[in-house]
Coordinates of C-alpha atoms in Angstrom, one line a residue:
X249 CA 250.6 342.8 163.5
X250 CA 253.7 345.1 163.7
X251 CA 252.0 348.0 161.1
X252 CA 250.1 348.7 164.3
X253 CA 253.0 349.0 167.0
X254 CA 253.6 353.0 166.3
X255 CA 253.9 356.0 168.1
X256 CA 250.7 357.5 169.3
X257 CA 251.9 361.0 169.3
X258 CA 254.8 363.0 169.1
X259 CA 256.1 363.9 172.1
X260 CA 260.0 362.6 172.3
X261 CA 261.4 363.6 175.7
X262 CA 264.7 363.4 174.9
X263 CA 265.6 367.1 173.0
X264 CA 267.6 369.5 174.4
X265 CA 265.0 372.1 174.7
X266 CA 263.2 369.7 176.7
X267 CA 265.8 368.5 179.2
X268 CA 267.9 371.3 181.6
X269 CA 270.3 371.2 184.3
X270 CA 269.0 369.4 187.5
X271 CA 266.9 371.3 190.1
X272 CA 264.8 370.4 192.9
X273 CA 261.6 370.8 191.2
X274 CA 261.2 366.8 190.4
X275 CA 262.5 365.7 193.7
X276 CA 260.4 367.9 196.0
X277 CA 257.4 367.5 194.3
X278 CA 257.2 363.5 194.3
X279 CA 258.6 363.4 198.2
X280 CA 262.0 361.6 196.2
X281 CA 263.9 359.8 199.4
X282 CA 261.0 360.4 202.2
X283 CA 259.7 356.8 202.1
X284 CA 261.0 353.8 204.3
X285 CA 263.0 351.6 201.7
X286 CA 264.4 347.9 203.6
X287 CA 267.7 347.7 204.5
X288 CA 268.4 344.5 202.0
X289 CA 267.9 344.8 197.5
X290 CA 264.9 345.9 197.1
X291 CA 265.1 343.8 193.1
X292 CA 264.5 339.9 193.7
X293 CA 264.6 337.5 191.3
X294 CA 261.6 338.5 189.5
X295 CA 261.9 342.3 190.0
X296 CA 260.2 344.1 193.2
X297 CA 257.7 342.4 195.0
X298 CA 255.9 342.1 198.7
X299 CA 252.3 342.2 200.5
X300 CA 250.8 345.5 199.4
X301 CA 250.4 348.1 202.0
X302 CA 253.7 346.9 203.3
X303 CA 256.9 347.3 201.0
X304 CA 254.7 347.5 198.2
X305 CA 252.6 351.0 198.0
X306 CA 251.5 353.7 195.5
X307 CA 254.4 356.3 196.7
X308 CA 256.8 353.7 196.0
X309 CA 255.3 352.5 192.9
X310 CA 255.3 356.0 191.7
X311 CA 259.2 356.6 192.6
X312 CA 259.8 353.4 190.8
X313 CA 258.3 354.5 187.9
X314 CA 259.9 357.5 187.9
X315 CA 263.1 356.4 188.2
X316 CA 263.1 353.2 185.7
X317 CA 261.6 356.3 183.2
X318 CA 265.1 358.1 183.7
X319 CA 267.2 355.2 183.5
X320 CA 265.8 353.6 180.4
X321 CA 265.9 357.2 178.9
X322 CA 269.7 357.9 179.7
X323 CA 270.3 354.2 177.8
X324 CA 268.1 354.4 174.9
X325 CA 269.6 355.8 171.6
X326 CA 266.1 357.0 171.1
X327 CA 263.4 357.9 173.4
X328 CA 260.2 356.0 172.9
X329 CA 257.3 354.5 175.3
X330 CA 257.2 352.4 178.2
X331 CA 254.8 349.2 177.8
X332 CA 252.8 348.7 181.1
X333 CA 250.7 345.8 181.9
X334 CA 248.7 344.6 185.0
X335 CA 247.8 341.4 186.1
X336 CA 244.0 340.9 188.0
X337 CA 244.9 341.7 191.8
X338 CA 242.8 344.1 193.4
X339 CA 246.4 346.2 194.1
X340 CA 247.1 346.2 190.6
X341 CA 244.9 349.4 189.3
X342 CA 246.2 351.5 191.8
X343 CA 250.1 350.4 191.5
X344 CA 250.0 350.9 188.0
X345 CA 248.1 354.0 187.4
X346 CA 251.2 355.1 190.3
X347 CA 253.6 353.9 188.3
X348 CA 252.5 355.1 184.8
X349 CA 252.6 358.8 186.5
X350 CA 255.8 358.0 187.9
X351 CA 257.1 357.2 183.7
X352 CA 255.0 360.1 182.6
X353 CA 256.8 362.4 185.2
X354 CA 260.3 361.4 183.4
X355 CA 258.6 362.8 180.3
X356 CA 257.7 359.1 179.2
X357 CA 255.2 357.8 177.1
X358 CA 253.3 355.0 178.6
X359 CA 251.2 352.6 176.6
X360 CA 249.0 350.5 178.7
X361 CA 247.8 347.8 177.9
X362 CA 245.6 346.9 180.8
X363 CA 244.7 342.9 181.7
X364 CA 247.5 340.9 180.2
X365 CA 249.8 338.2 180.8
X366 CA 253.2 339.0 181.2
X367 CA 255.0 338.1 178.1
X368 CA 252.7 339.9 176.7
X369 CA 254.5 342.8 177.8
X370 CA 257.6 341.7 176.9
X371 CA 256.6 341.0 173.0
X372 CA 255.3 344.1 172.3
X373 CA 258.4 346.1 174.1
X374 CA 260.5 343.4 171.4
X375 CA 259.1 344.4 168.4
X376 CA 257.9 347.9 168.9
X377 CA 260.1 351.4 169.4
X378 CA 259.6 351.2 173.3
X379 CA 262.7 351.9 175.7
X380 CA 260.7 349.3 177.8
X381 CA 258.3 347.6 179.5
X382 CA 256.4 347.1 183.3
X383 CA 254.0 344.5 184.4
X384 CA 252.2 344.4 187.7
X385 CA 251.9 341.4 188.8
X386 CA 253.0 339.0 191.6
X387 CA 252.7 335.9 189.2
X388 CA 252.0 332.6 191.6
X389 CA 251.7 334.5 194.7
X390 CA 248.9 335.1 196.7
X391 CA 246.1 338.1 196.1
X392 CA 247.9 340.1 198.9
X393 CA 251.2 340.6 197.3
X394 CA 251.8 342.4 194.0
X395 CA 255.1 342.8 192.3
X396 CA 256.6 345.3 189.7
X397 CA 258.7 343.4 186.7
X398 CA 260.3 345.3 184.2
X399 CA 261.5 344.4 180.7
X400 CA 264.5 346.2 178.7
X401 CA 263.8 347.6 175.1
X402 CA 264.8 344.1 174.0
X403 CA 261.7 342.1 175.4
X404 CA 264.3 340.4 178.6
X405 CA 264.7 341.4 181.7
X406 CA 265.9 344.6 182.7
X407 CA 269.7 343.8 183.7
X408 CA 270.7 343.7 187.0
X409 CA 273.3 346.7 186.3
X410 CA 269.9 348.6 185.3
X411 CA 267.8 347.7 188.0
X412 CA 271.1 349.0 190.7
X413 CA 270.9 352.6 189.1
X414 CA 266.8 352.2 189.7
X415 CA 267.7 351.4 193.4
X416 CA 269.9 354.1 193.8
X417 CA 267.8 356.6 192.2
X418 CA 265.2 355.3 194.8
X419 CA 267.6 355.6 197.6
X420 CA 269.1 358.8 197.2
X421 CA 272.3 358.0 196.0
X422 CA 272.3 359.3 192.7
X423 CA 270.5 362.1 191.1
X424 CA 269.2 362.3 187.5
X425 CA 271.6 363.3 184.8
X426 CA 269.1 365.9 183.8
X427 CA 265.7 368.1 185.1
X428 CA 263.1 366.7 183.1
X429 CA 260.5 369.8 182.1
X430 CA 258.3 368.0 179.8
X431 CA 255.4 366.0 180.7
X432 CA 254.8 362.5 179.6
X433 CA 251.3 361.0 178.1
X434 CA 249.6 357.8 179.2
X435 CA 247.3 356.6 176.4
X436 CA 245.2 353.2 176.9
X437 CA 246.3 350.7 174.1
X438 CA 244.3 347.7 174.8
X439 CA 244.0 347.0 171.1
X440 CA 247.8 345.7 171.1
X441 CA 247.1 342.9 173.1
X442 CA 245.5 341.2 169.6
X443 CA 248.9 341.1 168.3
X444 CA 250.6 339.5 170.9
X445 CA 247.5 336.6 170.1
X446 CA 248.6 336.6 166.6
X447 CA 252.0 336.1 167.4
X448 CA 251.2 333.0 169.8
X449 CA 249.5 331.3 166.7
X450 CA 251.7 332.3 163.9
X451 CA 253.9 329.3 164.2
X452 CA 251.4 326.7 164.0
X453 CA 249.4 328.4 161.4
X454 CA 249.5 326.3 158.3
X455 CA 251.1 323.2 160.6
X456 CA 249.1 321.0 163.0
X457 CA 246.2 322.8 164.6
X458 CA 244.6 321.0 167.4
X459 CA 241.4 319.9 166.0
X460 CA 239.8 316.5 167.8
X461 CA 241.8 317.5 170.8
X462 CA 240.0 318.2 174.3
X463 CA 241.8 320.8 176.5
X464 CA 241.5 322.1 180.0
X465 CA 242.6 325.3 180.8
X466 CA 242.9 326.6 184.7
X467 CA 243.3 330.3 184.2
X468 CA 244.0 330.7 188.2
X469 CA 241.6 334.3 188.3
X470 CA 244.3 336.1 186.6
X471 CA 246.5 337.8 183.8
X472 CA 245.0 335.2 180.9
X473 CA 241.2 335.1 181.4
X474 CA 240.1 336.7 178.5
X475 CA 242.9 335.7 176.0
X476 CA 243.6 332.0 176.0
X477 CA 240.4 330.6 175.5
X478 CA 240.1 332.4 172.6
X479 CA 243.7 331.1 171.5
X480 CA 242.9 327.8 171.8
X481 CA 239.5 327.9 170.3
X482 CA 241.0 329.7 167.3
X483 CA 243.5 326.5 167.0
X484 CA 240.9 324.3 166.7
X485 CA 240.5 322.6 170.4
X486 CA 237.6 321.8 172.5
X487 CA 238.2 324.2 175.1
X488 CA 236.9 323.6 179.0
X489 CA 238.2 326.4 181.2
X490 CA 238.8 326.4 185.1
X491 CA 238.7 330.0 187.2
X492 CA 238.3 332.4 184.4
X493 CA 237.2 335.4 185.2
X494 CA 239.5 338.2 186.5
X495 CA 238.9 338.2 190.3
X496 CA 241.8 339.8 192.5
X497 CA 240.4 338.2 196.0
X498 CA 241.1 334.9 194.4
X499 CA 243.8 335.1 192.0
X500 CA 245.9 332.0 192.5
X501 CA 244.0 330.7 195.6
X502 CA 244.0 327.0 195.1
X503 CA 244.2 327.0 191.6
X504 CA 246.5 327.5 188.7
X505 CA 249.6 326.2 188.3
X506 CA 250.7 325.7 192.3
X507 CA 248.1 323.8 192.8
X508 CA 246.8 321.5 190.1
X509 CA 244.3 318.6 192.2
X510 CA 241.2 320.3 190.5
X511 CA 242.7 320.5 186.7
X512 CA 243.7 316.8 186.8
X513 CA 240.2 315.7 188.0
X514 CA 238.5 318.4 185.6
X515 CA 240.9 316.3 183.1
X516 CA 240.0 312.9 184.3
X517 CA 235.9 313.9 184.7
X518 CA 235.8 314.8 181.2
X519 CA 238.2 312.3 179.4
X520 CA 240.4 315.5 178.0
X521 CA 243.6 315.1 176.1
X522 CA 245.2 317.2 178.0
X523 CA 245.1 319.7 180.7
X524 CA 247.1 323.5 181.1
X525 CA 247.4 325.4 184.4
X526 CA 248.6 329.3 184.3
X527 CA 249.5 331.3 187.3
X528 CA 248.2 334.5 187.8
X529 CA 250.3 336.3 185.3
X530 CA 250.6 333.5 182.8
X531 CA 254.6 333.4 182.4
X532 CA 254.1 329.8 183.7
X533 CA 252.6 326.9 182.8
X534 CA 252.3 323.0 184.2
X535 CA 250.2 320.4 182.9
X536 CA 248.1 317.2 183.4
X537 CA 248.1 314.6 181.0
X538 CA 245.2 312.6 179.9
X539 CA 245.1 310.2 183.5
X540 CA 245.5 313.3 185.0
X541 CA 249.0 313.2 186.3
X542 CA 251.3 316.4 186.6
X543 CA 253.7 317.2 184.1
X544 CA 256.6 319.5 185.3
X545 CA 258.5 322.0 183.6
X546 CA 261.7 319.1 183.5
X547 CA 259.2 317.0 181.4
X548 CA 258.4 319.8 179.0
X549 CA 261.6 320.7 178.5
X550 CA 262.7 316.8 177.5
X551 CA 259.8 316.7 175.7
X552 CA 260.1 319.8 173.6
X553 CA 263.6 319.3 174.0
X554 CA 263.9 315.7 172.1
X555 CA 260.8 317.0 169.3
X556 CA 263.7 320.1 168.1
X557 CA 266.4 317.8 168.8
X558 CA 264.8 315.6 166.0
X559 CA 264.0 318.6 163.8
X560 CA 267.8 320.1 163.8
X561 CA 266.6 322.8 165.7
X562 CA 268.6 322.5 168.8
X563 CA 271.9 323.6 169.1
X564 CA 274.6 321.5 170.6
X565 CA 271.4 319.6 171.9
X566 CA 271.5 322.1 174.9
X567 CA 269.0 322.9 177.2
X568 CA 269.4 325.4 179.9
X569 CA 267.2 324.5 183.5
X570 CA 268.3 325.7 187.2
X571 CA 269.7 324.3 190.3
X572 CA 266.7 322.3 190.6
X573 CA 266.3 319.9 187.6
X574 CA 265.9 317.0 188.8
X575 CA 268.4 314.5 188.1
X576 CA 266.8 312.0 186.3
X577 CA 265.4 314.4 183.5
X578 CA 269.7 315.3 183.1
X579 CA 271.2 311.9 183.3
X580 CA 267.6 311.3 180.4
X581 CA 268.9 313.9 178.4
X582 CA 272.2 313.0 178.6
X583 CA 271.3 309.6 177.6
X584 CA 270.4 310.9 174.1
X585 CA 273.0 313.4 173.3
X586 CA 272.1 316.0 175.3
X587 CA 273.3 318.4 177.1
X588 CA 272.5 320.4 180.3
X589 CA 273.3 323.5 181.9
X590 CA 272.4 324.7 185.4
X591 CA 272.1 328.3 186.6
X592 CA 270.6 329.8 190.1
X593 CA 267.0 329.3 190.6
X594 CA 265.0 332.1 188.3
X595 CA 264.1 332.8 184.9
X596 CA 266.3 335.8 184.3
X597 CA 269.7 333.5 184.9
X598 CA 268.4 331.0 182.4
X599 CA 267.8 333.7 179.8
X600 CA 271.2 334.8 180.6
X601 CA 272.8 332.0 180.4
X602 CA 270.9 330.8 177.0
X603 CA 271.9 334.6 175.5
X604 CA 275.4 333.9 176.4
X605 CA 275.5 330.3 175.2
X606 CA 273.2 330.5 172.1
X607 CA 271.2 327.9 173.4
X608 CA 267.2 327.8 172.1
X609 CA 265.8 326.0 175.1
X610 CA 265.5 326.9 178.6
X611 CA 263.8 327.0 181.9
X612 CA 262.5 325.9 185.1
X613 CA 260.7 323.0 186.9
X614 CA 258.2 325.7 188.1
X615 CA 257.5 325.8 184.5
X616 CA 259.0 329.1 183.3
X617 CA 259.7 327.5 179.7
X618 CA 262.1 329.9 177.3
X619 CA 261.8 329.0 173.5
X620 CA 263.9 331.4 171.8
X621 CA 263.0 330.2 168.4
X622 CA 259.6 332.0 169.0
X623 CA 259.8 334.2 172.3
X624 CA 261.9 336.5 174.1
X625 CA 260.7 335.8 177.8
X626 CA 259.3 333.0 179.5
X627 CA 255.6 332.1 177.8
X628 CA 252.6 330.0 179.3
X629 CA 250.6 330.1 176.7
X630 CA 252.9 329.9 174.3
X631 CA 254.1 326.8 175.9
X632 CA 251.2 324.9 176.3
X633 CA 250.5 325.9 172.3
X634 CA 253.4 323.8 171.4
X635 CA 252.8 321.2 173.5
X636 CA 249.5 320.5 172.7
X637 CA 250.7 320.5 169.4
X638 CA 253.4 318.4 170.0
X639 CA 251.0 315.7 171.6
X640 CA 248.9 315.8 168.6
X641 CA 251.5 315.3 165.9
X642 CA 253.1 312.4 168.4
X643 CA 249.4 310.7 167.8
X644 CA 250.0 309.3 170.6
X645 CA 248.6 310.0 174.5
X646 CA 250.3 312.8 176.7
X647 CA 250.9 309.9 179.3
X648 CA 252.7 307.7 177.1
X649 CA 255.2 310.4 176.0
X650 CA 255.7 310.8 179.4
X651 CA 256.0 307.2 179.9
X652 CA 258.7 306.8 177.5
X653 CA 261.1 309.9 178.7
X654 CA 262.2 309.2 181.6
X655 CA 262.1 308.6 185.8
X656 CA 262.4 311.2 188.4
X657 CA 264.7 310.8 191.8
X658 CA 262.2 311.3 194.7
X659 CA 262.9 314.7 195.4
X660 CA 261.1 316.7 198.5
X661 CA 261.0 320.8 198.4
X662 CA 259.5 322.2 201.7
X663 CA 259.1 326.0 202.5
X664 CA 260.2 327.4 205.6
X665 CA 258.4 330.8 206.4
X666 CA 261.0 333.1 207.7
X667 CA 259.5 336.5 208.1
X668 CA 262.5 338.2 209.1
X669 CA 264.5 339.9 205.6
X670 CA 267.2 339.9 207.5
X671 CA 267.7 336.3 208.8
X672 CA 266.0 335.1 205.7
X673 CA 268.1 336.7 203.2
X674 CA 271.7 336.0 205.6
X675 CA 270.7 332.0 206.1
X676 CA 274.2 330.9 204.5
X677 CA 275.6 332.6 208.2
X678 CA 273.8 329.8 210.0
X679 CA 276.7 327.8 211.3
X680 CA 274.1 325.1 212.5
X681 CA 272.1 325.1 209.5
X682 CA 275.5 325.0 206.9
X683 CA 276.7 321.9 209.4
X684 CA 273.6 320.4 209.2
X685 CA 273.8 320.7 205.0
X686 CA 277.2 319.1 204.9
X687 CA 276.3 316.0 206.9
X688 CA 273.4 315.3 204.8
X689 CA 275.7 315.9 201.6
X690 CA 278.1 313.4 202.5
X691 CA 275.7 310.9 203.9
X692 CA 274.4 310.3 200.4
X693 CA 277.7 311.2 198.1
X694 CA 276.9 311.1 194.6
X695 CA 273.3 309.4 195.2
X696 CA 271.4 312.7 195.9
X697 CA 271.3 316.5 195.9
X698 CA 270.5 319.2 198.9
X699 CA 269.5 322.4 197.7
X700 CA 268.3 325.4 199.9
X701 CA 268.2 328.9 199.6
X702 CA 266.3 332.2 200.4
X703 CA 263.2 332.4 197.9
X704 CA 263.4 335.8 195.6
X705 CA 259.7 336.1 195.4
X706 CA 258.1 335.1 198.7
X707 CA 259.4 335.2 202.3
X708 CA 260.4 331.4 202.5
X709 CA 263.8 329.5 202.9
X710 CA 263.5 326.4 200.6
X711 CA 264.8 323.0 201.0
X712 CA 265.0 320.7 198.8
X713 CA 266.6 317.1 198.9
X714 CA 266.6 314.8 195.8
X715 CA 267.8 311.2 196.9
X716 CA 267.9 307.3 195.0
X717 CA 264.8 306.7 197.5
X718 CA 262.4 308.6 198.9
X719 CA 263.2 307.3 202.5
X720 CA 266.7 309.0 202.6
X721 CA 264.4 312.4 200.5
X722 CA 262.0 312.2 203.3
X723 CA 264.9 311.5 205.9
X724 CA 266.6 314.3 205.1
X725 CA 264.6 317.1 204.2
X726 CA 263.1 316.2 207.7
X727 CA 266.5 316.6 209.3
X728 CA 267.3 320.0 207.3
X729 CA 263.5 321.5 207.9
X730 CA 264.3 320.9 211.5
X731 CA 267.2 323.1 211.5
X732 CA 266.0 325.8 209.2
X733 CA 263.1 326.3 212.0
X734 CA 264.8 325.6 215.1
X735 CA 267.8 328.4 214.0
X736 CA 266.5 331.1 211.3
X737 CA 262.6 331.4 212.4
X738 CA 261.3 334.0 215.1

């Protein structure tokens, strides 16, 4: 409820008896510029993230938070808190409590919120007077690495122009406008986290609710554990949940959304509707249908796609996915009416791309699903809400929706570990690799797609082929994989 999203206390921050000319107070007495940064941008696709211990640490964590709290003060019209949010890794208490001191020592507010999933975060920073919003969390990856994501006062992703001045703060190349002499206050706000549940419910009050269905929710260890269960229970389901406890030695491990083998035969073993897997921040979702296939995020998208198509709820019939749709979900959606955009892999170029097109629809295979009629970021829960209620108002099996939408092209993605930033992040220099591309492109013409590219999030190249048949996928990828190891790895 929005009555409750108001200022704890009254401390601003941004008043000129607050705020002097700069000194060397602040940067002396956080050790500003004395830790080892990487030579390459420290901001991926998803913000910063790495193995803890390693690129990720409290020090930096702390200069990060310090310096986000002076750039989202020079650009607010008004100073107001910082949202921050944690995910269930053992890394994440320490990184946030780092970072929160960090905000606090720009003379921030911080409101923490504690376990929560991600757009969680980003909700409450939409509809509240926050300059912001952080979440720790590495989503899908594994319980070594953590990650910091931070949200502008709008709910989206910080902009990359925002998240450069943040990097040069953190590498000494600018200084702030202003000495900051107040103090900040961090105050615990766990009890926001109910509105954000309210929200996810609000638009299927008084609609369909999911009595009669049977649901299975994998909960991966992480960021959701103790809210959707409770969501769906509220909505009416049956509710059977997989890995729900917060444990950060297992978050993610063999479980969640990257790996979906026990949720389909959780699905299957107990004749469920359907089934729902979360990663470990809950900003993405897959699912199972009721013979326990997977469902990707190019079939949620046709499928939610086509139900606000019918309802006049989709402009243009647009829907906004990455590099790797797969082809048989556009020329689908094409077949209908609709049509497709592509952007570079990651959620914050389709949220960029829908914000500049007006379209409603968005997101990725990996299931990063954008519905702007109800959200502001990328939703798991959220998503599978809709679904689930999609599937019941259909009346009609998960499996034969599916059935009915359309066929994928065979498509292969293989991840090449390549430690090195360096050779990793420079791959397109590889004159053996880039032949190696263009052979395979003109081998299958118009009959398939090669896609690969330096991961944002973990230390992979990925390759991916989509061909007519999965001999010439298999073929391929083979031939590509090969060169990827034999030139880029140690």
């Amino acid at each position: 409820m929005v009555s409750s999203i108001t200022r704890t206390s009254g401390i601003s921050g941004g008043s000129t008896s607050e705020v002097e000319g700069l000194g060397k107070g602040i940067e002396s007495s956080f050790g500003l510029n004395l830790i080892s940064l990487p030579a390459n941008p420290l901001f991926g696709t998803d913000g910063i993230r790495g193995r803890v211990g390693e690129l990720l640490s409290a020090p930096l964590a702390l200069q990060v938070g310090f310096w986000t709290g002076i750039v989202l003060r020079n650009h607010a019209t008004q100073v107001g808190p910082v949202i921050l949010g944690q995910d269930s890794r053992n890394s994440s208490d320490m990184l946030a409590m780092a970072l929160s001191a960090g905000l606090t020592a720009a003379g921030l507010e911080v409101w923490y919120l504690g376990l929560c999933p991600t757009p969680c975060v980003a909700y409450l920073t939409s509809i509240s007077d926050a300059i912001g919003g952080v979440m720790i969390s590495a989503s899908h990856n594994p319980p070594e690495d953590n990650g910091i994501k931070i949200f502008g006062a709008n709910g989206g992703k910080l902009p990359q122009i925002l998240q450069a001045e943040i990097e040069a703060g953190l590498r000494g190349k600018i200084s702030p406008i202003a000495r900051v002499i107040n103090c900040g206050r961090h105050y615990s706000r766990f009890e926001l986290v109910e509105d954000y549940s309210s929200a996810l419910k609000k638009p299927l009050n008084g609609a369909l609710n999911l009595q009669g269905m049977k649901i299975v929710l994998d909960l991966a260890w992480g960021a959701a554990v103790g809210l959707a269960p409770s969501v769906f229970t509220q909505m009416g389901a049956e509710v059977i949940c997989l890995h729900n406890e917060a444990d950060g030695d297992r978050i993610n491990v063999n479980c969640g959304s990257t790996h979906l083998d026990i949720l389909a035969a959780t699905v299957q073993e107990h004749n469920a509707d359907i089934g729902f897997g979360f990663d470990g921040d809950a900003d993405r979702v897959l699912a199972v249908d009721n013979t326990g296939r997977q469902v990707n995020g190019d079939y949620i998208l046709y499928l939610w796609g086509r139900h606000l198509q019918q309802n006049q709820q989709l402009p243009d019939n647009l829907i906004v996915s990455t590099v790797m749709a797969n082809l048989g979900f556009e020329k689908a959606w094409q077949q209908i009416g609709g049509n497709l955009i592509r952007t570079a892999v990651g959620d914050q170029y389709v949220q960029a791309e829908m914000q500049r097109t007006g379209a409603m629809l968005g997101g990725e295979q990996s299931g990063h699903i954008l519905c702007r009629h109800y959200a502001v970021t990328g939703d798991g829960l959220l998503t599978a809400l809709h679904i689930a209620s999609l599937v019941k108002e259909a009346g009609v099996p998960l499996s034969e929706l599916v059935d009915r939408s359309f066929q994928t092209y065979p498509q292969l993605l293989r991840n090449v570990r390549v430690v090195d930033r360096d050779r990793r992040l420079g791959w397109q220099d590889c004159q053996p690799v880039q032949q190696a591309i263009a052979l395979a492109e003109a081998a299958m013409g118009d009959s398939g797609r090669i896609l690969v590219r330096a991961s944002g999030t973990e230390p992979v190249i990925r390759v991916m082929v989509e061909a007519a048949s999965a001999e010439l996928a298999n073929y391929w990828t083979n031939e590509l994989v090969s060169q990827v190891q034999q030139h880029l790895m140690d």
